[in-house]
mmCIF file of C-alpha atoms in Angstrom:
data_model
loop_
_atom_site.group_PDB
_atom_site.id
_atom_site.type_symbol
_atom_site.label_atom_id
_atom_site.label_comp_id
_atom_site.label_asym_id
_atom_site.label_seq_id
_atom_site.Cartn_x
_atom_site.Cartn_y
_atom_site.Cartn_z
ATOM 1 C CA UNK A 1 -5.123 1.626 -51.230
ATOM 2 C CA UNK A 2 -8.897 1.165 -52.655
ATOM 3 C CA UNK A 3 -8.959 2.015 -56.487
ATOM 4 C CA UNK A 4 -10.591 5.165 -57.086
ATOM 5 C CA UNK A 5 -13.023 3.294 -59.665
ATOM 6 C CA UNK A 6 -15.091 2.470 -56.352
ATOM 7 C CA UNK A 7 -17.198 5.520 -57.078
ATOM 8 C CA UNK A 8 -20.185 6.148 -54.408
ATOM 9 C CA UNK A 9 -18.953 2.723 -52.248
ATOM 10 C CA UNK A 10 -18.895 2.971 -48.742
ATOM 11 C CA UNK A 11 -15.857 2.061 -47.098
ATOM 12 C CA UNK A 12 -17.060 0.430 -43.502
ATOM 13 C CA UNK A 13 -14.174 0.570 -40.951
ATOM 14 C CA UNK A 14 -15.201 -2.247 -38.112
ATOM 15 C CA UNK A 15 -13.065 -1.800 -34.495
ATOM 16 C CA UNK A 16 -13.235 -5.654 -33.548
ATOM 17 C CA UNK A 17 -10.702 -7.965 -33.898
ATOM 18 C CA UNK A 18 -11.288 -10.155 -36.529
ATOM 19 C CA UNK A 19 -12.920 -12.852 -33.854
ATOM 20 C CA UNK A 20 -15.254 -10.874 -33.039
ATOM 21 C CA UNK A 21 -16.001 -8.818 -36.630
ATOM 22 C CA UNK A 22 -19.468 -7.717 -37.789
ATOM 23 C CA UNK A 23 -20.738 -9.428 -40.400
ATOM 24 C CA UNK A 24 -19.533 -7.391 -44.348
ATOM 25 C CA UNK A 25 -22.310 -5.343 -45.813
ATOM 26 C CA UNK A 26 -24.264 -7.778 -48.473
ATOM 27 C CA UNK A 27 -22.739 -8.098 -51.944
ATOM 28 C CA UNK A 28 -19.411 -6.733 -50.441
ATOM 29 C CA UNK A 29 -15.880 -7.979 -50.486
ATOM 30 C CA UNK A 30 -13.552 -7.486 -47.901
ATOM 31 C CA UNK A 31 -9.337 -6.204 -47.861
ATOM 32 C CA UNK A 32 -7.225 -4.676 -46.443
ATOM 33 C CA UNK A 33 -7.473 -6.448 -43.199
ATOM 34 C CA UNK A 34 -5.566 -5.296 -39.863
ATOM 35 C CA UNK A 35 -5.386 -7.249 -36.689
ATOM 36 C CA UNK A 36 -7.771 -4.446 -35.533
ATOM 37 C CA UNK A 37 -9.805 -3.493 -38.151
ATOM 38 C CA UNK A 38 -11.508 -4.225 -41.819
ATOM 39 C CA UNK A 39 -12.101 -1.764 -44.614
ATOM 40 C CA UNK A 40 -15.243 -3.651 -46.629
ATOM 41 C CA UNK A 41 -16.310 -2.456 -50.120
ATOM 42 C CA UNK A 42 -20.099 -2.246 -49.902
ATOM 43 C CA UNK A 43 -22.411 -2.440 -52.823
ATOM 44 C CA UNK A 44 -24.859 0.561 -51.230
ATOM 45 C CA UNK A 45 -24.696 2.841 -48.700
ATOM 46 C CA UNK A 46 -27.085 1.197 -46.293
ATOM 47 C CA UNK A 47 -24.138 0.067 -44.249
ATOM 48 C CA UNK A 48 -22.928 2.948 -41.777
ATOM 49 C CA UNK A 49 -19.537 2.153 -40.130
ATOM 50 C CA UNK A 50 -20.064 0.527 -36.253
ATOM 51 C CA UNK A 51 -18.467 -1.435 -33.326
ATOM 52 C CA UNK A 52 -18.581 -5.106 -32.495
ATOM 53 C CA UNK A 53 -20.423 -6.133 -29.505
ATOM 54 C CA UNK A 54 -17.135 -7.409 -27.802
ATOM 55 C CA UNK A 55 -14.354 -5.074 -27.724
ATOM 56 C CA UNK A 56 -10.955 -6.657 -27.102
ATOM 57 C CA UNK A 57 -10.230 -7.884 -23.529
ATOM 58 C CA UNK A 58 -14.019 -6.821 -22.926
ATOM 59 C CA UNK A 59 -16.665 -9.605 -20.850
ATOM 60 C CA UNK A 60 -18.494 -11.831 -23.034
ATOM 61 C CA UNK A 61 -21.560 -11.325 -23.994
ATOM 62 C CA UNK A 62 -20.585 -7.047 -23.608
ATOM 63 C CA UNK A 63 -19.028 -3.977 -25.166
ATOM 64 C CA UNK A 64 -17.121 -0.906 -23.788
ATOM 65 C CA UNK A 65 -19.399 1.103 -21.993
ATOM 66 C CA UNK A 66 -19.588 3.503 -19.252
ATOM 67 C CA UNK A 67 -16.993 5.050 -16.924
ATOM 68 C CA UNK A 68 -16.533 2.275 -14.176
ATOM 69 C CA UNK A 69 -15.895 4.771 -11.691
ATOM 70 C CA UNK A 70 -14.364 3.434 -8.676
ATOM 71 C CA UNK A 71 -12.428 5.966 -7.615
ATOM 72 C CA UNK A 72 -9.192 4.334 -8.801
ATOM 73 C CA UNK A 73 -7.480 5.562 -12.240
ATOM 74 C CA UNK A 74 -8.049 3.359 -14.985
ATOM 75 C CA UNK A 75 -5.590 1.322 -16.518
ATOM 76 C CA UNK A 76 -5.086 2.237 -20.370
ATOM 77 C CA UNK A 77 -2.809 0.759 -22.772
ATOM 78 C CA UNK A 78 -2.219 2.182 -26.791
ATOM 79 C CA UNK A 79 -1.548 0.180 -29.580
ATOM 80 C CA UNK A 80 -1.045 2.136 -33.072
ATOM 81 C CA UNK A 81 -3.643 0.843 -35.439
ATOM 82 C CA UNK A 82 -1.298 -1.568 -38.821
ATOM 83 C CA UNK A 83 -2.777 -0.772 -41.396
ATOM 84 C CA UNK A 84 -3.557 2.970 -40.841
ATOM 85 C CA UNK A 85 -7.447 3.802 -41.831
ATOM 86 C CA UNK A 86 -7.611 5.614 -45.580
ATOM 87 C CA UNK A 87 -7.162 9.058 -46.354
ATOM 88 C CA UNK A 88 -10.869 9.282 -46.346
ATOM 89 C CA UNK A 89 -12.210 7.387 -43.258
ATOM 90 C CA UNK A 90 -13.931 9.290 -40.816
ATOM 91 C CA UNK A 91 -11.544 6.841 -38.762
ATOM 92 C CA UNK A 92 -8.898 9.281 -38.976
ATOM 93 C CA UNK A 93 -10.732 11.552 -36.995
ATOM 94 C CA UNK A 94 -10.103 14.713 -39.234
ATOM 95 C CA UNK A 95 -6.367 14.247 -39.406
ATOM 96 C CA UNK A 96 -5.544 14.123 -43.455
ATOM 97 C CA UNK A 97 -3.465 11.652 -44.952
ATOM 98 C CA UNK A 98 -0.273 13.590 -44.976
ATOM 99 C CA UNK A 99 0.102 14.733 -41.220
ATOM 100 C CA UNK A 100 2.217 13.920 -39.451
ATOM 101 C CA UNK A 101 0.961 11.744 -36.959
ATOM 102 C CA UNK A 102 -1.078 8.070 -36.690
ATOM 103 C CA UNK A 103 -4.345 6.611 -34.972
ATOM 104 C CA UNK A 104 -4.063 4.407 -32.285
ATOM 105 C CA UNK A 105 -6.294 2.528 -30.033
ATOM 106 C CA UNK A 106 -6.607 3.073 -26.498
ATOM 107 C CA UNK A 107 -8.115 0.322 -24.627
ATOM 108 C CA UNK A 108 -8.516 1.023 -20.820
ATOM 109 C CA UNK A 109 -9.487 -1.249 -18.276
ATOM 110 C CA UNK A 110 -12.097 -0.355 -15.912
ATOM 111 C CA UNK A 111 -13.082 -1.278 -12.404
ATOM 112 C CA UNK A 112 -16.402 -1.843 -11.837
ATOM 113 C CA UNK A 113 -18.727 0.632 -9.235
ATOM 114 C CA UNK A 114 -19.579 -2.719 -7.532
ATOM 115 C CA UNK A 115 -16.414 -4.050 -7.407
ATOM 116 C CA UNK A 116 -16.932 -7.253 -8.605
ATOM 117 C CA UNK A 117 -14.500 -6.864 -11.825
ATOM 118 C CA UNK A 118 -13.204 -4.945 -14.755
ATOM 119 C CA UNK A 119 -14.654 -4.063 -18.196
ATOM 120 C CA UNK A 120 -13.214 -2.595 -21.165
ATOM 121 C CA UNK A 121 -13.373 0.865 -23.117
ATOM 122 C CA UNK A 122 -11.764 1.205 -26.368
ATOM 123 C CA UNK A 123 -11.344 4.565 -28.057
ATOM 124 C CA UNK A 124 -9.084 5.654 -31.219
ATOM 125 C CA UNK A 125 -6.797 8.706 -30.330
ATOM 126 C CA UNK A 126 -4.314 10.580 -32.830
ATOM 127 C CA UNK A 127 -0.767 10.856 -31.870
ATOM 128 C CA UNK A 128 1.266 12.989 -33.530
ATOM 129 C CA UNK A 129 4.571 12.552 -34.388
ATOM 130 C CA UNK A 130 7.382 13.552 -31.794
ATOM 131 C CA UNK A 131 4.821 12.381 -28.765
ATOM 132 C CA UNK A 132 4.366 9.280 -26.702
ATOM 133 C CA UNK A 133 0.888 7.715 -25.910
ATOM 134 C CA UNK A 134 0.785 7.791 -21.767
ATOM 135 C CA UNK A 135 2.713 5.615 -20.335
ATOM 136 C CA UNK A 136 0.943 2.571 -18.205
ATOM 137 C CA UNK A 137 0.754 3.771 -14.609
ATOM 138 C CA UNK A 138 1.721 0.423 -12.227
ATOM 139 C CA UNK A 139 -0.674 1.682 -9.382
ATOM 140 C CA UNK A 140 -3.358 1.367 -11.739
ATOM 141 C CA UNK A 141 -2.738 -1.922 -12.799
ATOM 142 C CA UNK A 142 -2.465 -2.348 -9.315
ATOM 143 C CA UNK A 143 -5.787 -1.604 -8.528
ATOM 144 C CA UNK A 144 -7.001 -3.948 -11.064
ATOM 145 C CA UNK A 145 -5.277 -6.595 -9.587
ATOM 146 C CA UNK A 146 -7.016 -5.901 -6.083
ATOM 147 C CA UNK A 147 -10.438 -6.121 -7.721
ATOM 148 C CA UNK A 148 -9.787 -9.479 -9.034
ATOM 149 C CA UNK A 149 -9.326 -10.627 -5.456
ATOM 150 C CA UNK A 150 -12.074 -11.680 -3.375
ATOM 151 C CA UNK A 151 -11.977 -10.132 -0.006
ATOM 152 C CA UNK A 152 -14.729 -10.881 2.891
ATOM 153 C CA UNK A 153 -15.725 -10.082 6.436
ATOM 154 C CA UNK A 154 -14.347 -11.943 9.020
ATOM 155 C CA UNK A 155 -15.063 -15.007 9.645
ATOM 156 C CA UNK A 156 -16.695 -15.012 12.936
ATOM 157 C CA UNK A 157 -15.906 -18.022 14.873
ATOM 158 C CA UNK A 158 -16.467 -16.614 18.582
ATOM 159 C CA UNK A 159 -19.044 -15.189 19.832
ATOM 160 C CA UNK A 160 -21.372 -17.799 17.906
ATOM 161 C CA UNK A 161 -25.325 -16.263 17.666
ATOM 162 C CA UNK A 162 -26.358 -20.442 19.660
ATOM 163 C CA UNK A 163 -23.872 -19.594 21.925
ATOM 164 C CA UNK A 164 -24.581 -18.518 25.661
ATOM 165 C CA UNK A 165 -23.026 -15.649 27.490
ATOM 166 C CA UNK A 166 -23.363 -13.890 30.651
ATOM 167 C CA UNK A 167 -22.410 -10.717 32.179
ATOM 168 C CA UNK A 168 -19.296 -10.452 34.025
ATOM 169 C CA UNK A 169 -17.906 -13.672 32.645
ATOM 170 C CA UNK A 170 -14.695 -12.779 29.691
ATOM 171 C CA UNK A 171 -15.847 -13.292 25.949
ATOM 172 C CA UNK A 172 -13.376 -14.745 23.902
ATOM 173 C CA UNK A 173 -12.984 -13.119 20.777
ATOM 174 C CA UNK A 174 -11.468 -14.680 17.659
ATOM 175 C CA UNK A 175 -11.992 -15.623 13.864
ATOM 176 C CA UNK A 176 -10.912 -18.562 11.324
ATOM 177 C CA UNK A 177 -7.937 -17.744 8.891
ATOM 178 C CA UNK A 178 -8.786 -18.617 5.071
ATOM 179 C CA UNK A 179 -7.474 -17.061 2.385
ATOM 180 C CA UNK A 180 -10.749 -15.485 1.502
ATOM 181 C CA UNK A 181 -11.890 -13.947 5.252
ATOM 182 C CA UNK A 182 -8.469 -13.143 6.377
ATOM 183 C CA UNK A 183 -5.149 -13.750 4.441
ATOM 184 C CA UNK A 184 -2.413 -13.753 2.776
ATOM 185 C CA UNK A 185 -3.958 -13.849 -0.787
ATOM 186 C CA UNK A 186 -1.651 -12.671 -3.789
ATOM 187 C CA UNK A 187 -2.662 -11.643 -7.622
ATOM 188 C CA UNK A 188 -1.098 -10.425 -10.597
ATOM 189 C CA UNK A 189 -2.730 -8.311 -13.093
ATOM 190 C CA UNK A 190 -0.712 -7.111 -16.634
ATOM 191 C CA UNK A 191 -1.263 -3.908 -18.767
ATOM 192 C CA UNK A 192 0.610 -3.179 -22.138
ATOM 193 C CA UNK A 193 4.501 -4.416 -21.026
ATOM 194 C CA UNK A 194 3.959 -3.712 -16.770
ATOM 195 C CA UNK A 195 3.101 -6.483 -14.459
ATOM 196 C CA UNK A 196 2.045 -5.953 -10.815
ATOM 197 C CA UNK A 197 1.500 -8.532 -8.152
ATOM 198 C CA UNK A 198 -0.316 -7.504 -4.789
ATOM 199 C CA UNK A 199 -0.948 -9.659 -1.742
ATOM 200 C CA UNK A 200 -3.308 -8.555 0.777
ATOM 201 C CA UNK A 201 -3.639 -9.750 4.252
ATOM 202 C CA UNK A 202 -5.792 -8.310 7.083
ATOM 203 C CA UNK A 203 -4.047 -6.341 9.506
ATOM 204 C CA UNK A 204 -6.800 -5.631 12.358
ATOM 205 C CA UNK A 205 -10.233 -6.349 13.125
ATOM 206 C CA UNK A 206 -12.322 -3.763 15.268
ATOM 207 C CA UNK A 207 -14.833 -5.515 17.560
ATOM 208 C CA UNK A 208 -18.388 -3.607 17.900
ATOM 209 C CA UNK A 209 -20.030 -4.758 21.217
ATOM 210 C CA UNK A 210 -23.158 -3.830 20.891
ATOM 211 C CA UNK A 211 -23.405 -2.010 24.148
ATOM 212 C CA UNK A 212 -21.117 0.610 23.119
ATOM 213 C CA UNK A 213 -18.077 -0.804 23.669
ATOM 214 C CA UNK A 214 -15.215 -1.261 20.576
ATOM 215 C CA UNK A 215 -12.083 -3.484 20.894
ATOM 216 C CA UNK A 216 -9.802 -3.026 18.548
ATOM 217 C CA UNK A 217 -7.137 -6.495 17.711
ATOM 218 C CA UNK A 218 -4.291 -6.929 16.072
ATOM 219 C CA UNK A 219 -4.430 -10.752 15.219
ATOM 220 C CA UNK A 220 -6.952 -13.111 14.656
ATOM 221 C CA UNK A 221 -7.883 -14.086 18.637
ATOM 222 C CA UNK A 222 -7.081 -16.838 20.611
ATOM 223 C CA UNK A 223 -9.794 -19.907 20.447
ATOM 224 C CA UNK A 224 -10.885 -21.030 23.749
ATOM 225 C CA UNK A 225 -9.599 -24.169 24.792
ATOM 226 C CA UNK A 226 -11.008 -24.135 28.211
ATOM 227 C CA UNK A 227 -9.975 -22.835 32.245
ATOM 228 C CA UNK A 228 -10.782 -23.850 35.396
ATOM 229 C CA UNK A 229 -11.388 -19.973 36.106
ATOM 230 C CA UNK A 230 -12.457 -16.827 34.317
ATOM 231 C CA UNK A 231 -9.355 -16.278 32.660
ATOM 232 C CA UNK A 232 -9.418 -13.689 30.246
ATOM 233 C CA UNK A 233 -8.559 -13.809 26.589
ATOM 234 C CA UNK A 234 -4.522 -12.792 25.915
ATOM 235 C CA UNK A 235 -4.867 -11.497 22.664
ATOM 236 C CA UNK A 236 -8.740 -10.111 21.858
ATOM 237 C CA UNK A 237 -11.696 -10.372 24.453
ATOM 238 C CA UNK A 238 -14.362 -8.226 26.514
ATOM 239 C CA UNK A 239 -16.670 -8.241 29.426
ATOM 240 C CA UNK A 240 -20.314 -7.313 29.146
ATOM 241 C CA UNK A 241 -21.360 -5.224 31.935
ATOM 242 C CA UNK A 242 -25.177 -5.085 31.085
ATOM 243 C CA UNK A 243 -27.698 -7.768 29.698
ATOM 244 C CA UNK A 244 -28.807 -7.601 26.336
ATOM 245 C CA UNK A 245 -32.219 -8.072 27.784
ATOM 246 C CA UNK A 246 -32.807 -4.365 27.065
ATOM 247 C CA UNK A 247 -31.174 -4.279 23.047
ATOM 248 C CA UNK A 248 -33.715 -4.777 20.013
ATOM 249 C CA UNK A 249 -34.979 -8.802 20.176
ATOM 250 C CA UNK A 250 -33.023 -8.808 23.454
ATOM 251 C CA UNK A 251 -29.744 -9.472 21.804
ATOM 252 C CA UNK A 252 -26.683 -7.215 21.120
ATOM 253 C CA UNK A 253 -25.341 -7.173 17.250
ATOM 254 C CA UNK A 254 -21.767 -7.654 17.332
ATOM 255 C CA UNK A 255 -19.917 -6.535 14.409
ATOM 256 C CA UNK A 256 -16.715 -7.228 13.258
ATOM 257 C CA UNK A 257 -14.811 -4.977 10.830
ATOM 258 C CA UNK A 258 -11.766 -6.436 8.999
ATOM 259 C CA UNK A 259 -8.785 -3.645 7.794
ATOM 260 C CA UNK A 260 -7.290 -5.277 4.856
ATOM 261 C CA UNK A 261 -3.856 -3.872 4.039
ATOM 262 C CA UNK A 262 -2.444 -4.738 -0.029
ATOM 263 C CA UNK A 263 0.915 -4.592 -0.446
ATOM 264 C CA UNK A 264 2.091 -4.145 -4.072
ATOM 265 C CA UNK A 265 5.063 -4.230 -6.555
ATOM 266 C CA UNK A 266 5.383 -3.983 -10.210
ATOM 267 C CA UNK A 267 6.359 -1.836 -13.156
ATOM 268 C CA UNK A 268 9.404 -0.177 -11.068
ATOM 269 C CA UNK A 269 7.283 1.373 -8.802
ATOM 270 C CA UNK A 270 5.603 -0.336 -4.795
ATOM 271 C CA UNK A 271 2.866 1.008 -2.450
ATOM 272 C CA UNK A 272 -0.404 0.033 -0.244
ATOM 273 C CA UNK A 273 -3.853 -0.245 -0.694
ATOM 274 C CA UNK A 274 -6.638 -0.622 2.432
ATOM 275 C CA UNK A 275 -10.091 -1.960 1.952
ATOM 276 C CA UNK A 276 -12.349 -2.556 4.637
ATOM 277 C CA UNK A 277 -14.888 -5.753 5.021
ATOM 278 C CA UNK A 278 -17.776 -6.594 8.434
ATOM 279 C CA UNK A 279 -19.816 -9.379 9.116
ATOM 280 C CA UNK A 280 -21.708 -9.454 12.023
ATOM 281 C CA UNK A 281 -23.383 -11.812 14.421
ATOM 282 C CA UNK A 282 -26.598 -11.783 17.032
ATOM 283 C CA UNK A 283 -25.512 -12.571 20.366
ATOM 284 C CA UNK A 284 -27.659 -12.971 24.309
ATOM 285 C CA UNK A 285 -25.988 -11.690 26.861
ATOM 286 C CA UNK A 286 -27.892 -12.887 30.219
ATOM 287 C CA UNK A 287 -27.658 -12.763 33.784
ATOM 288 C CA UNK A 288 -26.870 -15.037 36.460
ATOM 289 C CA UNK A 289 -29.640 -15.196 38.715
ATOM 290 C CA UNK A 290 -28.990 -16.200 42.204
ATOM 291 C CA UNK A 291 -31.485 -19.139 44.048
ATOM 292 C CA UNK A 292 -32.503 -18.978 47.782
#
């Protein structure tokens, strides 16, 4: 592949696709280009073999690093290295020339701790003839997909921290519906030849009182549209019994905790995710006070 005439030259192997190669050493040439790597002929041996700053797939501006862990299997695709590294590249990671077997890249996509996206990892494996790089696992891929979404607390339209409430008289409890807050949002995300698409909607909403009290709904609330009496909310509602003249800054936190369900299909295979959001709101609760 390189004539043997080279001598002492270093041959630099670069993992970076050729958008994103490192510069060749100075007073090299370049050959024997692949779509994922670039054997350079260097002059010295000042040069020692290294890694782009942007690994395939990987955020701009950022290179494979870390573990992501967010307790969800990473997604990891293979893709056999054309052309092969030489017999002498430390790129063949001890394997000689003659065994039977070939390098490929493993790239596997990550899910951030925080959540707020993926990043990319990109190792070289061997493979040896007669066995199959692991195949994609949808409910990975899956899980990739869900972190691309962006899933919030609900969004609290009633009780409202202006509002005023008093004891004995029925709260209505409800929230708006957008995409974002409540549902139905749907995403695809695609890994080596699988494709997955999940939608996630939320499926309850758990009302904390503040004076001890949790109710748990199954829908959104009704809004209030006004009554001539005290009716009580059909759907998601409560009655203080006690003032919040007591609670920390004399008002109760109410907090509302959102159970997402994700349904998803893809890659031959279906299942369900849960993730769980809260917001929360200050509310008064007072007391009516009788004049003689």
């Amino acid at each position: 592949m390189l004539s043997a005439a080279l001598g002492s030259a270093l041959l630099v192997l670069t993992l970076a696709p050729q958008s994103a190669q490192a510069n060749p050493p100075t007073g090299g040439h370049c050959s024997g280009t692949g779509k994922w790597w670039v054997v350079c002929e260097a002059e010295d041996d000042a040069t020692a073999p290294g890694t782009s700053g942007q690994g395939a797939g990987g955020n701009a501006g950022g290179g494979s690093s870390g573990n992501g862990s967010s307790g969800k299997p990473p997604v990891c695709t293979y893709e056999k290295m054309e052309p092969q590294p030489p017999a002498d590249s430390e790129y063949r990671l001890g394997h000689a020339a003659d065994e039977k077997g070939a390098i490929f890249i493993r790239s596997c996509e990550l899910t951030r701790d925080d959540g707020t996206g993926t990043m990319t990892d990109e190792q070289l494996v061997w493979v040896a003839d007669g066995e199959e790089p692991p195949a994609v696992d949808p409910e990975a891929v899956a899980a990739i997909a869900v972190s691309k979404m962006k899933l919030l607390g609900p969004d609290i339209a009633s009780p409202r921290a202006a509002g005023r409430y008093t004891v004995g008289v029925p709260m209505w409890l409800w929230v708006d519906q957008t995409p974002t807050s409540y549902g139905p949002q749907t995403t695809s995300a695609t890994a080596g030849a699988v494709t997955v698409t999940a939608t996630a909607r939320v499926s309850s909403i758990a009302w904390s009182m503040g004076d001890g009290s949790t109710v748990t709904c199954n829908g959104p609330g009704t809004p209030y549209k006004g009554s001539s009496d005290m009716a009580e909310s059909p759907t998601c509602g409560h009655v203080y019994k006690a003032s919040s003249a007591k609670a920390q800054s004399g008002k109760f936190t109410v907090t509302a905790t959102s159970t997402w369900t994700i349904d998803w299909q893809g890659g031959g295979e279906s299942g369900q995710f849960t993730e769980i959001r809260e917001s929360d709101v200050q509310v008064a609760i007072g007391e009516l006070q009788v004049v003689r």
